[in-house]
mmCIF file of C-alpha atoms in Angstrom:
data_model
loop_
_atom_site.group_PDB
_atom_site.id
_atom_site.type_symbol
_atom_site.label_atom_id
_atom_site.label_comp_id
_atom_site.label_asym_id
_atom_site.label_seq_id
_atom_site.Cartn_x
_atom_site.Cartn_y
_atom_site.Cartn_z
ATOM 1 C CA UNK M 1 88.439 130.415 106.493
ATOM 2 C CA UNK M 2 85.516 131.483 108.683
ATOM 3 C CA UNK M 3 83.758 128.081 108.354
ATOM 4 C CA UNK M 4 86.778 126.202 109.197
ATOM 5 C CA UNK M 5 87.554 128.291 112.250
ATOM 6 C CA UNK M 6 84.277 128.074 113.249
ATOM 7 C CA UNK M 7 84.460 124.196 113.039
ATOM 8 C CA UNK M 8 87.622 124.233 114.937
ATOM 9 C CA UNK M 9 86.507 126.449 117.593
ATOM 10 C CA UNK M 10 83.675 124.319 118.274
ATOM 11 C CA UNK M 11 85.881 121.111 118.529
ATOM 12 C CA UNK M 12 88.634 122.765 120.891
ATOM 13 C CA UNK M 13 85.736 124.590 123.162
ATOM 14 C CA UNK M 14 83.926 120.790 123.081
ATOM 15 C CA UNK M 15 87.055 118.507 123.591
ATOM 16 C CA UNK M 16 89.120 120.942 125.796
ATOM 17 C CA UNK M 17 91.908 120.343 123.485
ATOM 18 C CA UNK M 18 94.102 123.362 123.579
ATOM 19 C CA UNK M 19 94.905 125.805 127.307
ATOM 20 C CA UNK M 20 97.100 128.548 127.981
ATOM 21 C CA UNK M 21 100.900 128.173 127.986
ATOM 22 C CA UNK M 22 100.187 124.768 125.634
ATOM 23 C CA UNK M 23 103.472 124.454 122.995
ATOM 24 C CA UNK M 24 101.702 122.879 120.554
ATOM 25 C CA UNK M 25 103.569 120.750 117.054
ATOM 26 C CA UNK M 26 101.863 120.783 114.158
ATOM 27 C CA UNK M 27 102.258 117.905 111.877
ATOM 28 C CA UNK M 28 101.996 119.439 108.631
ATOM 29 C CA UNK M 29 102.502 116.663 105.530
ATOM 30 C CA UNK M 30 101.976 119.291 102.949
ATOM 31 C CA UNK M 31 98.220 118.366 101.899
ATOM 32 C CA UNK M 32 95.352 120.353 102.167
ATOM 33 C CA UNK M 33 94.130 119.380 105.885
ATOM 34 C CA UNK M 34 97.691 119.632 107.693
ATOM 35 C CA UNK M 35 98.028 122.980 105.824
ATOM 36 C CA UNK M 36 94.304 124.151 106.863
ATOM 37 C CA UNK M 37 95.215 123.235 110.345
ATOM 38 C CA UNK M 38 98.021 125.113 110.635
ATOM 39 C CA UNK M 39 96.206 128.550 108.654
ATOM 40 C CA UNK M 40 93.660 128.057 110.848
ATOM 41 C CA UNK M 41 95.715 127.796 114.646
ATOM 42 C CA UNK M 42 97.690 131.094 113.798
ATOM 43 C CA UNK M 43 94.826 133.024 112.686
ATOM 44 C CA UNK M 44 92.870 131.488 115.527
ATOM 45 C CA UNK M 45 95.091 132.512 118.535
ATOM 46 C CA UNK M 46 94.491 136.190 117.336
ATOM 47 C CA UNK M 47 91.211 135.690 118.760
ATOM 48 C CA UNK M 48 90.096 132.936 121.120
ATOM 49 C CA UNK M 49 91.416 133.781 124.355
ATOM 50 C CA UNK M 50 93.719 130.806 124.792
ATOM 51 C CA UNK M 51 97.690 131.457 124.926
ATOM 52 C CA UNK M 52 99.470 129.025 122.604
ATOM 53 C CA UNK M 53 102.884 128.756 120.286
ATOM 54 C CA UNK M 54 103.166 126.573 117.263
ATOM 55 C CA UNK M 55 105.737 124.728 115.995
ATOM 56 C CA UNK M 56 105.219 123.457 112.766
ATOM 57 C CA UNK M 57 106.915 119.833 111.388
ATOM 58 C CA UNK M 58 106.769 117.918 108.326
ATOM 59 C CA UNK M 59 108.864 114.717 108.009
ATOM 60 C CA UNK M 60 109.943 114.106 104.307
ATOM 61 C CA UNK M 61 109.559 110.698 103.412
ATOM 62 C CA UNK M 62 111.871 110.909 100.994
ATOM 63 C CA UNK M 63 110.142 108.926 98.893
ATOM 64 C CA UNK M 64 112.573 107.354 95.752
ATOM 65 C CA UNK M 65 115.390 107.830 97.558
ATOM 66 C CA UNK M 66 114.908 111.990 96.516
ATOM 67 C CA UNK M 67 114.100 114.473 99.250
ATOM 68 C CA UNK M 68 110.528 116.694 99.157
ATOM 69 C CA UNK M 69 111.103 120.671 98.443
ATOM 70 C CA UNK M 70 109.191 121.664 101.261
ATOM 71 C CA UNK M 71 110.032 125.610 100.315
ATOM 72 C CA UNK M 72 106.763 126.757 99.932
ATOM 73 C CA UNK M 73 105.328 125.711 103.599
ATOM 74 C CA UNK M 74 108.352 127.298 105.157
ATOM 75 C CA UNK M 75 107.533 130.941 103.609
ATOM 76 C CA UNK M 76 104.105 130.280 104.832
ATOM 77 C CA UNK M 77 105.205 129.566 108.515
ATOM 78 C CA UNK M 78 107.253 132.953 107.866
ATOM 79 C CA UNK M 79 104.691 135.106 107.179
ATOM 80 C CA UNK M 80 102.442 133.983 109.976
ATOM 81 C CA UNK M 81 106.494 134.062 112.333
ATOM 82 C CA UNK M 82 105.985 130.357 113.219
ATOM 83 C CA UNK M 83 108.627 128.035 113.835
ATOM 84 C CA UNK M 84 109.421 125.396 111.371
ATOM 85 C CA UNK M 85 111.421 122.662 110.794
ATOM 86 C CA UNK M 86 111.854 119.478 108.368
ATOM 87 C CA UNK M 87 112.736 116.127 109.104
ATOM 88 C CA UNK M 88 114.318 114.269 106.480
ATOM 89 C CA UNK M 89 113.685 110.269 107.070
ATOM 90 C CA UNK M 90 114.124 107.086 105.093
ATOM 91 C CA UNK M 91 111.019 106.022 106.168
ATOM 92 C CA UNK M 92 109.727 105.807 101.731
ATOM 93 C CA UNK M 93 112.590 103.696 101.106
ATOM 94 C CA UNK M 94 112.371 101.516 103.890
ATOM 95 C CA UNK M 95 108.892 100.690 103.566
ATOM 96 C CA UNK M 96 108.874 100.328 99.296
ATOM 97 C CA UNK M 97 112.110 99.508 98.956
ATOM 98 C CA UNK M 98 113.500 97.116 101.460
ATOM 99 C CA UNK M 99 110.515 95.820 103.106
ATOM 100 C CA UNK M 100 108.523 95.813 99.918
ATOM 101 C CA UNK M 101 105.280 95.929 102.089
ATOM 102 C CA UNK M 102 102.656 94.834 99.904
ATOM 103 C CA UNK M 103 99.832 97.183 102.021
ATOM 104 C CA UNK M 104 102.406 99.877 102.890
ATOM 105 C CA UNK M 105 99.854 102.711 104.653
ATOM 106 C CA UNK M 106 100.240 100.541 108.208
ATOM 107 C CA UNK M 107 104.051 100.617 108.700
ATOM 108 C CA UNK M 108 104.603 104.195 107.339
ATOM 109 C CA UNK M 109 101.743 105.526 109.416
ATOM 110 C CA UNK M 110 103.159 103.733 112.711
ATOM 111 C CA UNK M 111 106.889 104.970 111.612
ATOM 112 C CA UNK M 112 105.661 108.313 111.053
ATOM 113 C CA UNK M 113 104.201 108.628 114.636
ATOM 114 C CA UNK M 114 106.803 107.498 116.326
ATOM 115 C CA UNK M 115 109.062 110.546 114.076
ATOM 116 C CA UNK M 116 106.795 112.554 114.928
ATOM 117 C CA UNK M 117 106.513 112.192 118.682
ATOM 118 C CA UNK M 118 110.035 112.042 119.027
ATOM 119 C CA UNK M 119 110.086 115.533 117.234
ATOM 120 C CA UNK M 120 107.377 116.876 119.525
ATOM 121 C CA UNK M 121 109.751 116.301 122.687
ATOM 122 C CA UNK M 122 112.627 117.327 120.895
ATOM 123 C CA UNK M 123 111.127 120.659 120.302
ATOM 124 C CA UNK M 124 109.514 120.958 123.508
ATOM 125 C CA UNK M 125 105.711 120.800 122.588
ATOM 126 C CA UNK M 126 103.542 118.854 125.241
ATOM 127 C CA UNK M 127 100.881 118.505 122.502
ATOM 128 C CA UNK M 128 100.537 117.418 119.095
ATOM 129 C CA UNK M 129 97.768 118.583 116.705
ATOM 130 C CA UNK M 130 96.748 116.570 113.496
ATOM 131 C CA UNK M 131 94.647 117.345 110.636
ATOM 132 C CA UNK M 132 92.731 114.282 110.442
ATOM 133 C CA UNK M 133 89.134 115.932 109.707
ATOM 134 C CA UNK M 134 85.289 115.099 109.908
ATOM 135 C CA UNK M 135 85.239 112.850 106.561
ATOM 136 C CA UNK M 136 88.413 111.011 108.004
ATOM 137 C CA UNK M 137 86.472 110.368 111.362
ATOM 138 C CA UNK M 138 83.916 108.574 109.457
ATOM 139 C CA UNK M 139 86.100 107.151 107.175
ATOM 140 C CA UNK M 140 87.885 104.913 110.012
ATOM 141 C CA UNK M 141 84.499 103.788 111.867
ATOM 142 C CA UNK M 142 83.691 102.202 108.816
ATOM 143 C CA UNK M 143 87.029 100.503 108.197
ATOM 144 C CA UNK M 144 86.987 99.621 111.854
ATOM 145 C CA UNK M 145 83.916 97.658 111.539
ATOM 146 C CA UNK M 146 84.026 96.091 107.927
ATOM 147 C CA UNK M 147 87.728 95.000 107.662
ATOM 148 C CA UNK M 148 88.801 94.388 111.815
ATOM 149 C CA UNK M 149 85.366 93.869 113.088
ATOM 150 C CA UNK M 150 85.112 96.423 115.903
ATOM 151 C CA UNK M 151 83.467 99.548 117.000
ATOM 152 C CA UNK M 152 85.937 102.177 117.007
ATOM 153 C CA UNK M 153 88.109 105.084 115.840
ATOM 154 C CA UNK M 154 90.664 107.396 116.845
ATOM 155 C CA UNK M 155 89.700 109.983 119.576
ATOM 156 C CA UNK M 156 89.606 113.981 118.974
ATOM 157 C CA UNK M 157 91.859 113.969 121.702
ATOM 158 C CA UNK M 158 93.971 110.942 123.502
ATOM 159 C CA UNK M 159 97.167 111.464 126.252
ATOM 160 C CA UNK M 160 100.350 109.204 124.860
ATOM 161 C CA UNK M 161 101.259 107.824 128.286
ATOM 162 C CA UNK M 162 104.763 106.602 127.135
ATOM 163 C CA UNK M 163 105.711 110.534 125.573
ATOM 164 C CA UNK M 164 103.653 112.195 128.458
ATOM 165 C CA UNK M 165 102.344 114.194 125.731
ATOM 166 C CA UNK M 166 98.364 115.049 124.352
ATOM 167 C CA UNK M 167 97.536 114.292 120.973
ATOM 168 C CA UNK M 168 94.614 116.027 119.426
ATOM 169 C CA UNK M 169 92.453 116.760 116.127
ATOM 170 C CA UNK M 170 91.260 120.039 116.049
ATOM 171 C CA UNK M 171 89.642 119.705 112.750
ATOM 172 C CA UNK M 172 87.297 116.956 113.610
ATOM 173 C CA UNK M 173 84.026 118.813 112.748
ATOM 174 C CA UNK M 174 85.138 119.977 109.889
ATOM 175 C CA UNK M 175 83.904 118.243 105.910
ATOM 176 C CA UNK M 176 86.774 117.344 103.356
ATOM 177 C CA UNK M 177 84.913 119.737 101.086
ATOM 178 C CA UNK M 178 85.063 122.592 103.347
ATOM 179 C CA UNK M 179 89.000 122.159 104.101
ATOM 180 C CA UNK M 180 89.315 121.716 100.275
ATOM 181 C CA UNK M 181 87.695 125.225 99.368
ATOM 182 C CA UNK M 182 89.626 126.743 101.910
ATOM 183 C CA UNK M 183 92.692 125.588 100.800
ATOM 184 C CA UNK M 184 92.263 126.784 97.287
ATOM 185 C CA UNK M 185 90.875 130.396 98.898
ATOM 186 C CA UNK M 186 93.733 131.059 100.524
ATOM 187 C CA UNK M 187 96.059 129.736 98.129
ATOM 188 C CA UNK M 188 97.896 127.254 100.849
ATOM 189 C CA UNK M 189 100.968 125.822 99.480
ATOM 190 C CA UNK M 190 99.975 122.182 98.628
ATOM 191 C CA UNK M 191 102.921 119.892 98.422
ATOM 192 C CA UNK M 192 101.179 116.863 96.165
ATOM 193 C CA UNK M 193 102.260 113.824 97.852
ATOM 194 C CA UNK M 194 104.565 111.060 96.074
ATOM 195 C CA UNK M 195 103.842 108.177 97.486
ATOM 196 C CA UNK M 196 103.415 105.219 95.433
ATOM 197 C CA UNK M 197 100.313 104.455 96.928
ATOM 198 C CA UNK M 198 98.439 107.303 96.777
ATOM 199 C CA UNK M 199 95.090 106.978 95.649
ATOM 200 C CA UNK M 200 94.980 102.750 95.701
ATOM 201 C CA UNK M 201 94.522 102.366 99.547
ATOM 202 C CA UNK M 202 91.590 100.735 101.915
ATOM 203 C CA UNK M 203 91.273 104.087 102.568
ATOM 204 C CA UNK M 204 90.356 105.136 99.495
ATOM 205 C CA UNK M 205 87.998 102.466 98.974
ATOM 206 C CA UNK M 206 85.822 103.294 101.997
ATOM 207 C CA UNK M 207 85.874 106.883 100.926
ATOM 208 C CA UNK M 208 84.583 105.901 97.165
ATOM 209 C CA UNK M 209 82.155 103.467 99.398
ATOM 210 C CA UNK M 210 80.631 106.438 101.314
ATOM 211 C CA UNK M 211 80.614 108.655 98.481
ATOM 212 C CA UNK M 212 78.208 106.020 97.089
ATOM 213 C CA UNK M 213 76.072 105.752 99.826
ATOM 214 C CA UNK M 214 75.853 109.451 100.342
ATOM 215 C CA UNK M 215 74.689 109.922 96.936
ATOM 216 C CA UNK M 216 72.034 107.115 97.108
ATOM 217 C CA UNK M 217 70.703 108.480 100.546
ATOM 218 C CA UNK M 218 71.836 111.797 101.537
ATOM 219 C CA UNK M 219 72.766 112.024 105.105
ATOM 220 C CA UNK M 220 74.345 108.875 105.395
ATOM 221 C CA UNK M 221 77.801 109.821 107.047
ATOM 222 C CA UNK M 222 76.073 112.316 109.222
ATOM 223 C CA UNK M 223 74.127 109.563 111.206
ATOM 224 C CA UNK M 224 76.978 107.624 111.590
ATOM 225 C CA UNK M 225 78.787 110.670 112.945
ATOM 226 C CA UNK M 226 75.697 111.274 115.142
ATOM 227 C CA UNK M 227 75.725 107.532 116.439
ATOM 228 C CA UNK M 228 79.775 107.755 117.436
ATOM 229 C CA UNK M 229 78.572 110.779 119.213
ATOM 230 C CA UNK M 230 75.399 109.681 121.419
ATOM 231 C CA UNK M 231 77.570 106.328 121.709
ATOM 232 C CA UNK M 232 80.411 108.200 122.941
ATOM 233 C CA UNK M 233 82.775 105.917 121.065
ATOM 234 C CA UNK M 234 86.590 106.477 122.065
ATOM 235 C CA UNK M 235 85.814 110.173 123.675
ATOM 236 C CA UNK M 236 83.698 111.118 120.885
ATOM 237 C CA UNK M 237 80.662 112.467 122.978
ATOM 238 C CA UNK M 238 83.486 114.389 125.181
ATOM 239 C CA UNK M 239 85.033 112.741 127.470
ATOM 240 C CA UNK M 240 87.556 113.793 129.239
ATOM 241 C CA UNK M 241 91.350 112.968 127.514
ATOM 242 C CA UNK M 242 92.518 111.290 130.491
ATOM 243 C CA UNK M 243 89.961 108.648 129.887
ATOM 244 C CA UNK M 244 91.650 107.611 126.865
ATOM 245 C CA UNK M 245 95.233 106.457 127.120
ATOM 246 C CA UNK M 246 97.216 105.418 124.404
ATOM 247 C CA UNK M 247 100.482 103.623 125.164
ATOM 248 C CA UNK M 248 103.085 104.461 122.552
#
């Protein structure tokens, strides 16, 4: 894990994302980021000078009508004595089932947001900490600008006016590959996701897209990293969070 630390110290010293007293929720899915996040905030607050509790939450999507066993991730938050809690939701069967969306990822994601920053006041947390990571960053530039047409993507760290509550990504420096070897290092938990859609999204295409590109001209994601950076697209060159309001 001392790479991924590393990576996340960097981002929280860089975006001022986490300060003393902060409660902060974790929303852990169950896949190898959320579950890197979370290893990596406990074993972080042993040692970088900042006084912080976690609260870890998954919401089950229930997906099938059949509820996730979510067993595993609660003897992890155990052994590290953080709190822990599951949401069951109906959120699978309302968006397969009775909607029958035929590009699901945008309604779940938007339910899931609003579960999850309902649970974050509920538990009194004024921040929320995702484990969207550096390949993810990328990831949404480039379906920003190919399928909506715009320059953008989401911020390290953004302030939910609405909740009154910080949002923020502490694992934004960090590659897929490195989260992935830690993960199997430390023998995290993974809960394999059953979503019907897993593995035939947009996403997925831009992520096959820049694995293409990579391998045809290595480098490739890091200059557009470097260009959201000296462009200081949606906080990216470290803005302050204030700047960059997001009403939900």
């Amino acid at each position: 894990m001392q790479k991924i630390l590393g990576y996340m110290r960097k981002a929280i010293q860089e975006y001022d994302l986490i300060h003393d007293g902060d409660r902060i929720c974790v929303g852990v899915s169950g896949g190898k980021d959320s579950l890197v996040l979370l290893n990596g905030l406990t074993l972080l607050r042993r040692f970088i000078g900042i006084d912080y509790e976690l609260v870890a939450v998954t919401l089950d999507p229930s997906f099938g009508g059949v509820a996730g066993d979510y067993s595993p991730i609660a003897e992890l938050c155990a052994s590290h004595n953080v709190e822990y809690h599951v949401i069951r939701t109906q959120i699978g069967e309302i968006v397969f089932d009775v909607r029958k969306e035929p590009n699901p990822c945008s309604l779940c994601a938007r339910m899931r947001r609003g579960a999850l920053h309902d649970a974050t006041l509920k538990y009194g947390c004024n921040k929320i900490a995702l484990g969207h990571n550096y390949d993810d960053a990328v990831e949404t530039f480039i379906m920003n600008l190919f399928t909506e047409g715009r320059i953008g993507c989401f911020s390290p760290i953004s302030y939910l006016s609405r909740k009154k509550i910080h949002l923020i990504r502490p694992l934004v420096f960090a590659p897929e590959r490195e989260i992935s070897k830690a993960a199997i290092k430390n023998n995290l938990p993974i809960v394999k996701s059953k979503c019907p859609a897993d593995g035939h999204t947009n996403r997925q295409k831009t992520k096959d897209f820049l694995a293409e590109m990579e391998r045809a001209d290595h480098g490739f994601k890091d200059r557009i990293f470097g260009a959201m950076k000296r462009a200081d697209v949606d906080g990216w060159g470290g803005a302050h969070p204030e700047i960059y309001n997001v009403n939900e």
